[in-house]
Coordinates of C-alpha atoms in Angstrom, one line a residue:
X1 CA 71.9 120.7 38.6
X2 CA 71.4 120.3 42.3
X3 CA 72.6 123.0 44.6
X4 CA 72.3 126.8 45.2
X5 CA 72.8 129.3 42.3
X6 CA 74.3 132.9 42.4
X7 CA 75.2 135.2 39.6
X8 CA 78.7 136.6 39.4
X9 CA 80.3 138.6 36.7
X10 CA 83.6 137.6 34.9
X11 CA 85.1 139.4 32.0
X12 CA 82.1 141.7 31.9
X13 CA 79.7 138.7 31.3
X14 CA 77.4 137.3 33.8
X15 CA 77.9 133.8 34.8
X16 CA 75.9 131.5 37.0
X17 CA 77.8 129.5 39.8
X18 CA 76.6 126.2 41.2
X19 CA 77.8 124.7 44.4
X20 CA 77.2 121.0 44.1
X21 CA 79.1 118.2 45.6
X22 CA 78.9 115.9 42.6
X23 CA 79.1 112.9 44.9
X24 CA 82.6 113.9 46.1
X25 CA 84.0 115.2 49.4
X26 CA 84.1 119.0 49.7
X27 CA 82.6 121.3 47.4
X28 CA 83.0 121.8 43.5
X29 CA 82.2 125.1 41.7
X30 CA 80.8 124.7 38.2
X31 CA 80.5 127.7 36.0
X32 CA 77.8 128.5 33.7
X33 CA 77.4 131.2 31.0
X34 CA 74.5 133.7 31.0
X35 CA 72.2 131.2 29.1
X36 CA 72.7 128.7 31.8
X37 CA 75.0 126.4 29.7
X38 CA 78.2 125.1 31.4
X39 CA 81.6 126.5 30.2
X40 CA 83.5 123.9 28.2
X41 CA 86.3 123.8 30.7
X42 CA 83.9 123.2 33.4
X43 CA 82.1 120.4 31.6
X44 CA 85.4 118.7 30.4
X45 CA 86.6 118.7 34.0
X46 CA 83.3 117.1 35.2
X47 CA 83.3 114.6 32.4
X48 CA 86.9 113.5 33.0
X49 CA 86.3 113.0 36.7
X50 CA 83.1 111.0 36.1
X51 CA 85.0 108.9 33.5
X52 CA 87.9 108.1 35.9
X53 CA 85.7 107.4 38.7
X54 CA 83.6 104.8 36.9
X55 CA 86.4 103.2 34.9
X56 CA 87.7 101.6 37.9
X57 CA 87.0 97.9 38.4
X58 CA 83.9 96.9 40.5
X59 CA 80.3 98.1 40.5
X60 CA 79.7 101.5 41.9
X61 CA 77.1 102.2 44.7
X62 CA 73.6 102.5 42.9
X63 CA 72.6 105.8 44.8
X64 CA 76.0 107.4 44.1
X65 CA 75.8 106.8 40.4
X66 CA 72.3 108.3 40.2
X67 CA 73.7 111.4 42.2
X68 CA 76.6 111.7 39.9
X69 CA 74.6 111.6 36.7
X70 CA 72.1 114.3 38.2
X71 CA 75.1 116.5 39.2
X72 CA 76.2 116.3 35.4
X73 CA 73.1 118.0 34.3
X74 CA 70.0 117.4 32.0
X75 CA 71.8 115.4 29.3
X76 CA 73.1 112.8 31.7
X77 CA 69.9 112.6 33.7
X78 CA 68.4 111.6 30.4
X79 CA 70.9 108.9 29.9
X80 CA 70.1 107.7 33.5
X81 CA 66.3 107.8 32.7
X82 CA 67.0 105.6 29.7
X83 CA 69.2 103.3 31.7
X84 CA 66.5 103.0 34.4
X85 CA 64.2 101.1 32.0
X86 CA 67.0 98.6 30.8
X87 CA 66.5 95.8 33.2
X88 CA 68.4 93.6 30.5
X89 CA 71.7 95.7 31.3
X90 CA 71.4 96.7 35.0
X91 CA 70.6 94.9 38.3
X92 CA 67.4 95.8 40.1
X93 CA 69.2 98.1 42.7
X94 CA 70.4 100.2 39.9
X95 CA 67.2 100.3 38.2
X96 CA 65.6 101.6 41.4
X97 CA 68.2 104.1 42.0
X98 CA 68.1 105.5 38.6
X99 CA 64.2 105.4 38.4
X100 CA 64.0 108.5 40.8
X101 CA 65.6 110.6 38.0
X102 CA 62.2 110.1 36.1
X103 CA 60.4 112.5 38.3
X104 CA 62.5 113.6 41.2
X105 CA 64.4 116.4 39.4
X106 CA 64.5 119.8 41.3
X107 CA 62.2 122.2 39.5
X108 CA 63.5 125.7 38.2
X109 CA 62.2 128.9 39.4
X110 CA 58.6 130.3 38.6
X111 CA 60.4 133.6 37.3
X112 CA 62.1 131.5 34.6
X113 CA 58.9 129.8 33.8
X114 CA 57.1 133.2 33.2
X115 CA 60.0 134.5 31.2
X116 CA 60.1 131.4 28.8
X117 CA 56.1 131.4 28.4
X118 CA 56.0 135.2 27.7
X119 CA 58.9 134.9 25.2
X120 CA 57.3 132.1 23.3
X121 CA 53.7 133.2 23.3
X122 CA 54.5 136.9 22.8
X123 CA 52.0 138.1 25.5
X124 CA 52.0 138.5 29.1
X125 CA 51.0 135.4 31.1
X126 CA 48.1 137.1 32.7
X127 CA 46.7 137.8 29.2
X128 CA 47.1 134.2 28.0
X129 CA 45.9 132.4 31.1
X130 CA 43.1 133.0 33.7
X131 CA 45.2 130.7 36.2
X132 CA 48.6 129.6 36.3
X133 CA 49.7 127.4 39.2
X134 CA 53.3 128.5 40.2
X135 CA 54.1 125.1 41.6
X136 CA 54.8 122.4 39.0
X137 CA 52.9 119.2 39.1
X138 CA 55.9 117.4 37.6
X139 CA 59.6 118.4 36.9
X140 CA 61.9 116.4 34.8
X141 CA 65.4 117.0 33.3
X142 CA 64.3 118.9 30.2
X143 CA 61.1 120.5 31.3
X144 CA 58.5 120.9 34.0
X145 CA 54.6 120.9 33.9
X146 CA 52.2 123.3 35.5
X147 CA 48.5 123.2 35.6
X148 CA 46.7 126.3 34.2
X149 CA 43.3 127.6 33.2
X150 CA 42.7 129.4 29.8
X151 CA 40.7 132.4 29.5
X152 CA 38.0 130.2 28.0
X153 CA 37.7 128.2 31.2
X154 CA 39.5 125.1 29.8
X155 CA 41.8 123.3 32.2
X156 CA 45.2 122.6 30.7
X157 CA 48.7 121.3 31.4
X158 CA 51.6 123.6 30.3
X159 CA 54.9 122.1 29.6
X160 CA 57.8 124.5 29.9
X161 CA 61.3 124.0 28.7
X162 CA 64.1 124.7 31.2
X163 CA 66.1 127.8 30.1
X164 CA 69.4 127.3 28.2
X165 CA 68.9 123.6 28.1
X166 CA 69.3 123.3 24.2
X167 CA 72.7 125.0 24.2
X168 CA 73.8 122.7 27.2
X169 CA 72.6 119.4 25.5
X170 CA 74.3 120.4 22.2
X171 CA 77.6 121.1 24.1
X172 CA 77.3 117.8 26.0
X173 CA 76.6 115.8 23.0
X174 CA 79.5 117.4 21.1
X175 CA 81.8 116.1 23.9
X176 CA 80.1 112.7 23.9
X177 CA 80.8 112.4 20.1
X178 CA 84.4 113.0 20.6
X179 CA 84.7 110.4 23.4
X180 CA 82.8 107.9 21.1
X181 CA 85.2 108.6 18.3
X182 CA 88.2 108.0 20.6
X183 CA 86.7 104.7 22.1
X184 CA 85.9 103.5 18.5
X185 CA 89.5 104.4 17.3
X186 CA 91.4 102.6 20.3
X187 CA 89.1 99.9 21.5
X188 CA 88.0 96.8 19.6
X189 CA 85.2 96.2 22.1
X190 CA 83.9 99.7 21.6
X191 CA 84.2 99.4 17.9
X192 CA 81.8 96.4 18.0
X193 CA 79.2 98.5 19.8
X194 CA 79.5 101.4 17.3
X195 CA 79.4 104.2 20.0
X196 CA 79.5 107.1 17.2
X197 CA 76.1 105.8 15.7
X198 CA 74.7 105.4 19.3
X199 CA 75.5 109.1 20.3
X200 CA 74.2 110.2 16.9
X201 CA 70.8 108.5 17.4
X202 CA 70.7 109.8 20.9
X203 CA 71.4 113.5 19.6
X204 CA 68.6 113.3 17.0
X205 CA 66.2 111.8 19.5
X206 CA 67.1 114.4 22.3
X207 CA 67.0 117.5 20.1
X208 CA 63.6 116.4 18.5
X209 CA 62.3 116.1 22.0
X210 CA 63.2 119.7 22.8
X211 CA 60.9 121.0 19.9
X212 CA 57.4 120.9 21.4
X213 CA 55.7 121.7 18.1
X214 CA 56.8 118.2 17.0
X215 CA 55.5 116.8 20.4
X216 CA 52.1 118.4 19.6
X217 CA 52.1 116.7 16.2
X218 CA 52.9 113.3 17.9
X219 CA 50.1 113.8 20.3
X220 CA 47.6 114.2 17.4
X221 CA 49.0 111.3 15.4
X222 CA 49.0 108.9 18.3
X223 CA 45.5 110.0 19.5
X224 CA 44.1 109.4 15.9
X225 CA 45.7 106.0 15.9
X226 CA 44.2 104.9 19.2
X227 CA 40.8 106.3 18.7
X228 CA 39.2 102.9 18.8
X229 CA 40.7 102.0 22.1
X230 CA 38.1 103.2 24.7
X231 CA 40.3 102.8 27.8
X232 CA 43.4 104.7 26.5
X233 CA 43.5 108.4 26.3
X234 CA 46.1 110.9 24.7
X235 CA 45.8 114.6 25.8
X236 CA 44.9 116.9 23.0
X237 CA 47.4 119.7 22.3
X238 CA 46.1 123.4 22.2
X239 CA 47.8 124.8 19.1
X240 CA 47.4 128.5 19.8
X241 CA 49.4 128.2 22.9
X242 CA 51.9 125.9 21.7
X243 CA 55.5 127.1 20.6
X244 CA 58.9 125.6 20.4
X245 CA 59.6 125.7 24.0
X246 CA 56.0 125.7 25.4
X247 CA 53.6 122.9 24.9
X248 CA 49.9 123.5 26.2
X249 CA 47.6 120.4 26.2
X250 CA 44.5 119.0 27.7
X251 CA 44.8 118.4 31.4
X252 CA 44.5 114.8 32.4
X253 CA 43.7 114.1 36.1
X254 CA 45.2 110.9 37.2
X255 CA 47.9 109.1 39.1
X256 CA 51.1 107.7 37.9
X257 CA 50.9 104.0 37.4
X258 CA 53.7 103.2 39.9
X259 CA 52.0 105.2 42.6
X260 CA 48.5 103.7 42.5
X261 CA 47.9 101.5 45.7
X262 CA 47.1 97.8 45.4
X263 CA 43.6 98.7 47.0
X264 CA 42.8 101.1 44.1
X265 CA 43.9 98.5 41.6
X266 CA 41.4 96.1 43.0
X267 CA 38.4 98.2 41.8
X268 CA 39.9 98.4 38.2
X269 CA 39.8 95.9 35.5
X270 CA 43.5 96.0 35.2
X271 CA 43.7 92.8 33.1
X272 CA 41.7 94.6 30.4
X273 CA 43.8 97.7 30.7
X274 CA 47.0 95.7 30.2
X275 CA 45.6 93.9 27.2
X276 CA 44.4 97.0 25.5
X277 CA 47.7 98.8 26.2
X278 CA 49.7 96.0 24.5
X279 CA 47.3 95.6 21.6
X280 CA 47.5 99.3 21.1
X281 CA 51.3 99.2 20.9
X282 CA 51.3 96.2 18.5
X283 CA 49.0 98.2 16.3
X284 CA 51.1 101.3 16.4
X285 CA 54.4 99.2 15.4
X286 CA 53.1 96.6 13.2
X287 CA 50.1 98.4 11.4
X288 CA 50.5 102.2 11.6
X289 CA 54.3 102.4 11.6
X290 CA 54.6 105.1 14.2
X291 CA 54.7 104.4 17.9
X292 CA 55.2 106.0 21.3
X293 CA 58.9 104.9 21.9
X294 CA 59.3 106.0 25.6
X295 CA 56.4 104.2 27.5
X296 CA 58.1 103.9 30.9
X297 CA 55.9 103.9 34.0
X298 CA 56.5 107.7 34.6
X299 CA 54.6 108.4 31.4
X300 CA 51.6 106.2 32.0
X301 CA 48.8 107.5 34.2
X302 CA 45.6 105.8 35.5
X303 CA 43.0 108.6 35.3
X304 CA 40.1 109.3 37.6
X305 CA 37.7 107.5 35.4
X306 CA 39.9 104.2 35.4
X307 CA 41.6 104.7 32.0
X308 CA 45.2 104.8 30.9
X309 CA 46.7 108.1 29.9
X310 CA 50.0 108.1 27.6
X311 CA 52.0 111.3 28.3
X312 CA 55.2 112.8 27.1
X313 CA 55.2 111.9 23.5
X314 CA 58.5 113.7 22.6
X315 CA 60.1 110.5 21.6
X316 CA 58.4 108.3 18.8
X317 CA 59.7 105.6 16.6
X318 CA 58.9 105.1 12.8
X319 CA 58.7 101.8 11.1
X320 CA 58.7 101.4 7.3
X321 CA 56.2 98.9 5.8
X322 CA 59.0 96.4 4.9
X323 CA 60.3 96.5 8.2
X324 CA 56.9 96.1 9.8
X325 CA 56.6 92.8 8.0
X326 CA 60.0 91.6 9.3
X327 CA 59.2 92.7 12.7
X328 CA 55.8 91.1 12.7
X329 CA 57.6 87.7 12.0
X330 CA 60.3 88.3 14.6
X331 CA 57.7 89.2 17.4
X332 CA 55.6 86.2 16.4
X333 CA 58.7 83.9 16.3
X334 CA 59.8 85.0 19.9
X335 CA 56.3 84.7 21.2
X336 CA 55.9 81.2 19.8
X337 CA 59.5 80.2 21.0
X338 CA 60.6 79.7 17.5
X339 CA 64.3 80.5 17.7
X340 CA 65.1 79.6 14.1
X341 CA 62.5 82.1 12.8
X342 CA 63.7 84.8 15.1
X343 CA 67.4 84.1 13.9
X344 CA 66.4 84.4 10.3
X345 CA 64.5 87.6 10.7
X346 CA 67.2 89.1 12.9
X347 CA 70.0 88.4 10.4
X348 CA 67.9 89.8 7.6
X349 CA 67.4 92.9 9.5
X350 CA 71.2 93.6 10.3
X351 CA 74.1 94.8 8.4
X352 CA 76.6 92.3 7.7
X353 CA 80.2 93.5 8.7
X354 CA 83.6 92.0 7.9
X355 CA 84.1 88.4 9.4
X356 CA 80.3 88.1 10.1
X357 CA 79.7 84.6 11.5
X358 CA 76.2 83.7 10.5
X359 CA 76.1 80.1 11.7
X360 CA 77.5 81.0 15.3
X361 CA 74.9 83.9 15.6
X362 CA 72.1 81.7 14.4
X363 CA 73.1 79.0 17.0
X364 CA 73.3 81.8 19.8
X365 CA 69.9 83.2 19.1
X366 CA 68.3 79.8 18.7
X367 CA 69.8 78.6 22.0
X368 CA 68.7 81.9 23.8
X369 CA 65.1 81.5 22.8
X370 CA 65.1 77.9 23.6
X371 CA 66.5 78.6 26.9
X372 CA 63.7 81.0 27.7
X373 CA 61.1 78.5 26.2
X374 CA 62.4 75.7 28.2
X375 CA 61.9 77.7 31.5
X376 CA 58.4 79.1 30.8
X377 CA 56.9 80.8 27.7
X378 CA 55.3 83.4 29.8
X379 CA 58.7 84.5 31.1
X380 CA 60.1 85.0 27.6
X381 CA 59.9 88.6 27.1
X382 CA 60.2 89.8 23.5
X383 CA 61.7 93.1 24.3
X384 CA 64.5 91.4 26.5
X385 CA 65.1 89.0 23.7
X386 CA 65.5 91.6 21.0
X387 CA 68.0 93.6 23.1
X388 CA 69.9 90.5 23.6
X389 CA 70.0 89.9 19.9
X390 CA 71.5 93.2 19.5
X391 CA 74.4 92.4 21.8
X392 CA 74.8 89.1 20.1
X393 CA 74.8 90.6 16.8
X394 CA 77.7 92.9 17.8
X395 CA 79.6 90.0 19.1
X396 CA 79.3 88.1 15.8
X397 CA 79.8 91.3 13.6
X398 CA 76.3 92.0 12.7
X399 CA 75.1 95.5 13.1
X400 CA 71.4 95.4 14.2
X401 CA 68.8 98.0 12.8
X402 CA 68.2 100.9 15.3
X403 CA 64.5 100.1 15.1
X404 CA 65.1 96.7 16.5
X405 CA 66.7 98.2 19.8
X406 CA 64.0 100.9 20.0
X407 CA 61.2 98.3 19.7
X408 CA 63.0 96.0 22.2
X409 CA 63.2 98.8 24.8
X410 CA 59.5 99.7 24.2
X411 CA 58.3 96.1 24.5
X412 CA 60.5 95.7 27.7
X413 CA 58.8 98.6 29.2
X414 CA 55.3 97.7 28.2
X415 CA 55.9 94.2 29.9
X416 CA 56.9 96.2 33.0
X417 CA 53.8 98.3 32.8
X418 CA 51.4 95.2 32.0
X419 CA 52.8 93.3 35.0
X420 CA 52.4 96.4 37.3
X421 CA 48.6 96.5 36.2
X422 CA 48.3 92.7 36.4
X423 CA 51.1 90.5 37.8
X424 CA 49.7 87.5 35.8
X425 CA 49.8 89.4 32.6
X426 CA 51.5 87.4 29.8
X427 CA 52.8 89.7 27.0
X428 CA 53.7 86.7 24.8
X429 CA 50.2 85.2 25.1
X430 CA 48.9 88.6 24.1
X431 CA 51.0 88.6 20.9
X432 CA 49.6 85.2 20.0
X433 CA 46.1 86.1 20.7
X434 CA 46.3 89.2 18.6
X435 CA 48.3 87.7 15.7
X436 CA 45.4 86.7 13.5
X437 CA 43.7 90.1 13.9
X438 CA 47.0 91.8 13.2
X439 CA 47.6 89.8 10.0
X440 CA 44.2 90.4 8.9
X441 CA 44.5 94.2 9.4
X442 CA 47.8 94.1 7.6
X443 CA 46.1 92.5 4.7
X444 CA 43.5 95.0 4.6
X445 CA 46.0 97.8 4.6
X446 CA 47.9 96.2 1.8
X447 CA 44.8 96.5 -0.5
X448 CA 44.3 100.3 0.3
X449 CA 43.7 102.6 -2.7
X450 CA 47.2 104.1 -2.3
X451 CA 48.7 100.5 -2.8
X452 CA 46.3 99.7 -5.6
X453 CA 47.4 102.9 -7.4
X454 CA 51.0 102.1 -6.8
X455 CA 50.5 98.6 -8.3
X456 CA 48.7 100.2 -11.4
X457 CA 51.8 102.5 -11.8
X458 CA 54.1 99.7 -11.6
X459 CA 52.0 97.8 -14.3
X460 CA 52.0 100.9 -16.5
X461 CA 55.7 101.3 -16.3
X462 CA 56.1 97.6 -17.1
X463 CA 53.9 97.9 -20.2
X464 CA 55.7 101.0 -21.3
X465 CA 59.2 99.6 -21.0
X466 CA 58.3 96.0 -22.4
X467 CA 58.5 96.9 -26.1
X468 CA 62.0 98.4 -25.7
X469 CA 63.2 95.5 -23.8
X470 CA 61.6 92.9 -26.2
X471 CA 63.3 94.8 -29.2
X472 CA 66.7 94.7 -27.4
X473 CA 66.2 90.8 -27.1
X474 CA 65.1 90.5 -30.6
X475 CA 68.2 92.5 -31.8
X476 CA 70.3 90.4 -29.8
X477 CA 69.0 87.1 -31.4
X478 CA 69.2 88.6 -34.8
X479 CA 72.9 89.6 -34.2
X480 CA 73.5 86.1 -32.7
X481 CA 74.7 87.8 -29.5
X482 CA 72.0 86.3 -27.1
X483 CA 73.5 84.0 -24.6
X484 CA 71.5 81.8 -22.1
X485 CA 73.4 80.4 -19.1
X486 CA 71.6 77.3 -17.7
X487 CA 73.1 75.0 -15.1
X488 CA 71.5 71.7 -14.6
X489 CA 72.7 68.8 -12.6
X490 CA 71.5 65.4 -13.8
X491 CA 69.0 66.7 -16.4
X492 CA 67.7 63.1 -17.0
X493 CA 66.8 62.7 -13.1
X494 CA 65.1 66.2 -13.1
X495 CA 63.1 65.3 -16.4
X496 CA 62.1 61.8 -14.8
X497 CA 61.1 63.5 -11.7
X498 CA 58.9 66.0 -13.6
X499 CA 57.2 63.3 -15.5
X500 CA 56.4 61.3 -12.3
X501 CA 54.8 64.6 -10.9
X502 CA 53.0 65.2 -14.1
X503 CA 51.6 61.6 -14.1
X504 CA 50.6 61.7 -10.5
X505 CA 48.7 65.2 -11.0
X506 CA 46.9 63.8 -14.2
X507 CA 45.9 60.6 -12.1
X508 CA 44.7 62.9 -9.5
X509 CA 42.5 64.8 -11.9
X510 CA 41.1 61.6 -13.4
X511 CA 40.1 60.2 -9.9
X512 CA 38.6 63.7 -9.1
X513 CA 36.7 63.4 -12.3
X514 CA 35.4 59.9 -11.5
X515 CA 34.1 61.1 -8.2
X516 CA 32.4 64.2 -9.4
X517 CA 30.8 62.0 -12.2
X518 CA 29.6 59.5 -9.6
X519 CA 28.1 62.1 -7.6
X520 CA 26.1 63.5 -10.5
X521 CA 25.1 60.0 -11.5
X522 CA 23.8 59.3 -8.0
X523 CA 20.8 61.3 -8.8
X524 CA 19.9 59.3 -11.8
X525 CA 17.6 56.3 -10.8
X526 CA 18.4 53.0 -12.7
X527 CA 17.3 49.5 -12.4
X528 CA 20.9 48.2 -12.0
X529 CA 21.8 49.0 -8.3
X530 CA 24.6 48.1 -5.8
X531 CA 23.5 48.1 -2.1
X532 CA 20.4 50.1 -3.1
X533 CA 22.5 52.9 -5.0
X534 CA 22.7 53.5 -8.8
X535 CA 25.0 50.8 -10.1
X536 CA 27.0 52.9 -12.5
X537 CA 27.7 55.7 -9.9
X538 CA 28.9 53.0 -7.3
X539 CA 31.2 51.6 -9.9
X540 CA 32.7 55.0 -10.5
X541 CA 33.1 55.5 -6.8
X542 CA 34.9 52.0 -6.4
X543 CA 37.2 52.7 -9.3
X544 CA 38.1 56.1 -7.8
X545 CA 38.7 54.4 -4.4
X546 CA 40.9 51.9 -5.9
X547 CA 42.8 54.4 -7.8
X548 CA 43.3 56.5 -4.6
X549 CA 44.5 53.5 -2.7
X550 CA 47.0 52.8 -5.5
X551 CA 48.3 56.2 -5.8
X552 CA 48.8 56.5 -2.0
X553 CA 50.6 53.1 -2.1
X554 CA 52.8 54.3 -4.9
X555 CA 53.8 57.5 -3.2
X556 CA 54.6 55.8 0.0
X557 CA 56.7 53.1 -1.4
X558 CA 58.6 55.6 -3.4
X559 CA 59.4 57.6 -0.3
X560 CA 60.5 54.5 1.5
X561 CA 62.8 53.5 -1.3
X562 CA 64.3 57.1 -1.5
X563 CA 65.0 57.1 2.3
X564 CA 66.6 53.8 1.9
X565 CA 69.0 54.9 -0.7

C-alpha cells in the first residue's frame, strides 16, 4: 500500500498501521497484523467503501480508479494490471491510467528483502552473493527484482516476494468469493457471467504465481520450446538459489518495449521481431500446448543485442491436444474472416446452459466477424474477437471454455506488442502465412512414437475384446433377441441413386482404362495410322473422349432437372 508505515502494539501483538488516503478526503487508517496482512475488519471496510463508490452511475475518473485499486493492496493491483491489458473492455484513458500499475508500484525495504532471501536460502546474503544491489530494478504488486552477482561471478536477477503477500492474497480472494456468491445469487446478469468461476480461476492463477519454483519450471519449459527462435530469449533459472519466495535467474540486459524510443527502433528489424514473436506464441498454443499467458508490454524487453526477452513467466496456460485442434480451426477461421467456421468451433468449445439459443449466437458471431472483415481484415484482431465471443456466449446461455478467454487475452496483448514494434504489423496475415507450417507440424506431432504406441494399445484392446463382443452378438442371434433398427426414407429412391452412382463410377473406370490402353498402344508402330499416330490407339482415345463428353452431359442435365424440380 502507498503511504508511510509504523508499528504499534494492540492486545500484545504487533500491528502495522498505514496512513493512506485511498483516494478520499482526509486520512484513513488501515490495520495490518504482524505478517503484513490487513485485518478482516479493515479489509471489509475498504471493500465496502470501494464497492459503494463505483456502484454509482457514470464512469469514474481513470487516475482515481488506479489510485483506489493501488490503495487496496496487491490483489487489486493485480486485477488492475489485468484490466490494463483489456482494450476490449475499457476505453484508452483507463488503459493508460491502469498501465502504470504494471511497473510503478512502490518497492518494499531492503531489510525485508534481506530477511526473505536469508530465510528462503538458509544462509546469509553475503555468503550467497558477491554483490547484491539494494535498489530494485523493478517493483511490482507481488515482488520486486534486484540485480546481483553470484560468488562464481555470474550476473543474475533475483526476484523476491513481498513479505506477507500470500496471507493477504488468500484473505482478499476469500472475500471476493463471498461477493461473487452474492452477485450470483441475487443478480441475473451476474449469474450469466459466472463470477464464482472467474474468482476461482483468478485464485488458482495468482497462488500458482506466488510459488517461484513453479515459475522456474515455466522458464525452462518455455525456453526449451523456443530454442529454434534465434531472436527470442528466455532467462535461465539458477536452481540452487531458487526457493518458494525467491527466484534467481540469468540477468538479461535490455529495455522495456514501451520505453524504447522510435530512433532506437529504426536500427532494429522490428518486422522480423514481431513476426518471430507471433509465430512463437502460435507454436506454444497450437503445437506445444503450453504458453506464456501474460505477455503484456511490461513483460517484454528488447535486449542490447536487439532480441526480445520474455520475462515474468509466473502465469502460463495449458491446452489439451483436442482443444489445440479446435483452437487452430477457430484462429484460422477468424484470420480468414470465416464467421461460420468461427461460430461452429466456439459452440463446440462451450458448455450449453439451460435455454441456450444456438441460432441467435451463431448469427451474432457471424455478424461480428463479418463486420470486422467488412472494414479491413488487418483490423480484425483474433484476440478481441475471442473475448467478444465469450461475452456473446454468456448473453445466449453458452459458457465458454476458460482457455478461450485466456488465449483471447494473450493474442490481444501480442497484437499490441506487434504494433508497438511495427505499426504495419498484421497479426491475421501472420496467422495465414504460418497456417501451412503449423498444420504440417501438427501432423508430424500426431505420428510421434507416443501416438503410435497409443494407437497400437487401442488396436490391442480392440482385438482382445472382439471375441467377447462377437460371442454376445451370436448368442443374441441364437436366442432370437437381436434387434436391428434401420430408418430409411424412400428406400427405392436411395437404391436408385446408389445405382446411378455405381454406373457412373463404372463408366469412369472404363474410360480411364481406354485412356491407359491407348497410351500404351501409342508406342506400338502399325501400318494403320490416323493423323500420323497408331490407328488403334487413336480410336481408343476418341472412344474415351466421346464417353467423357457423354458422361459430363448426363451429369449436367441431371443436375439441371433436379434444380428445376
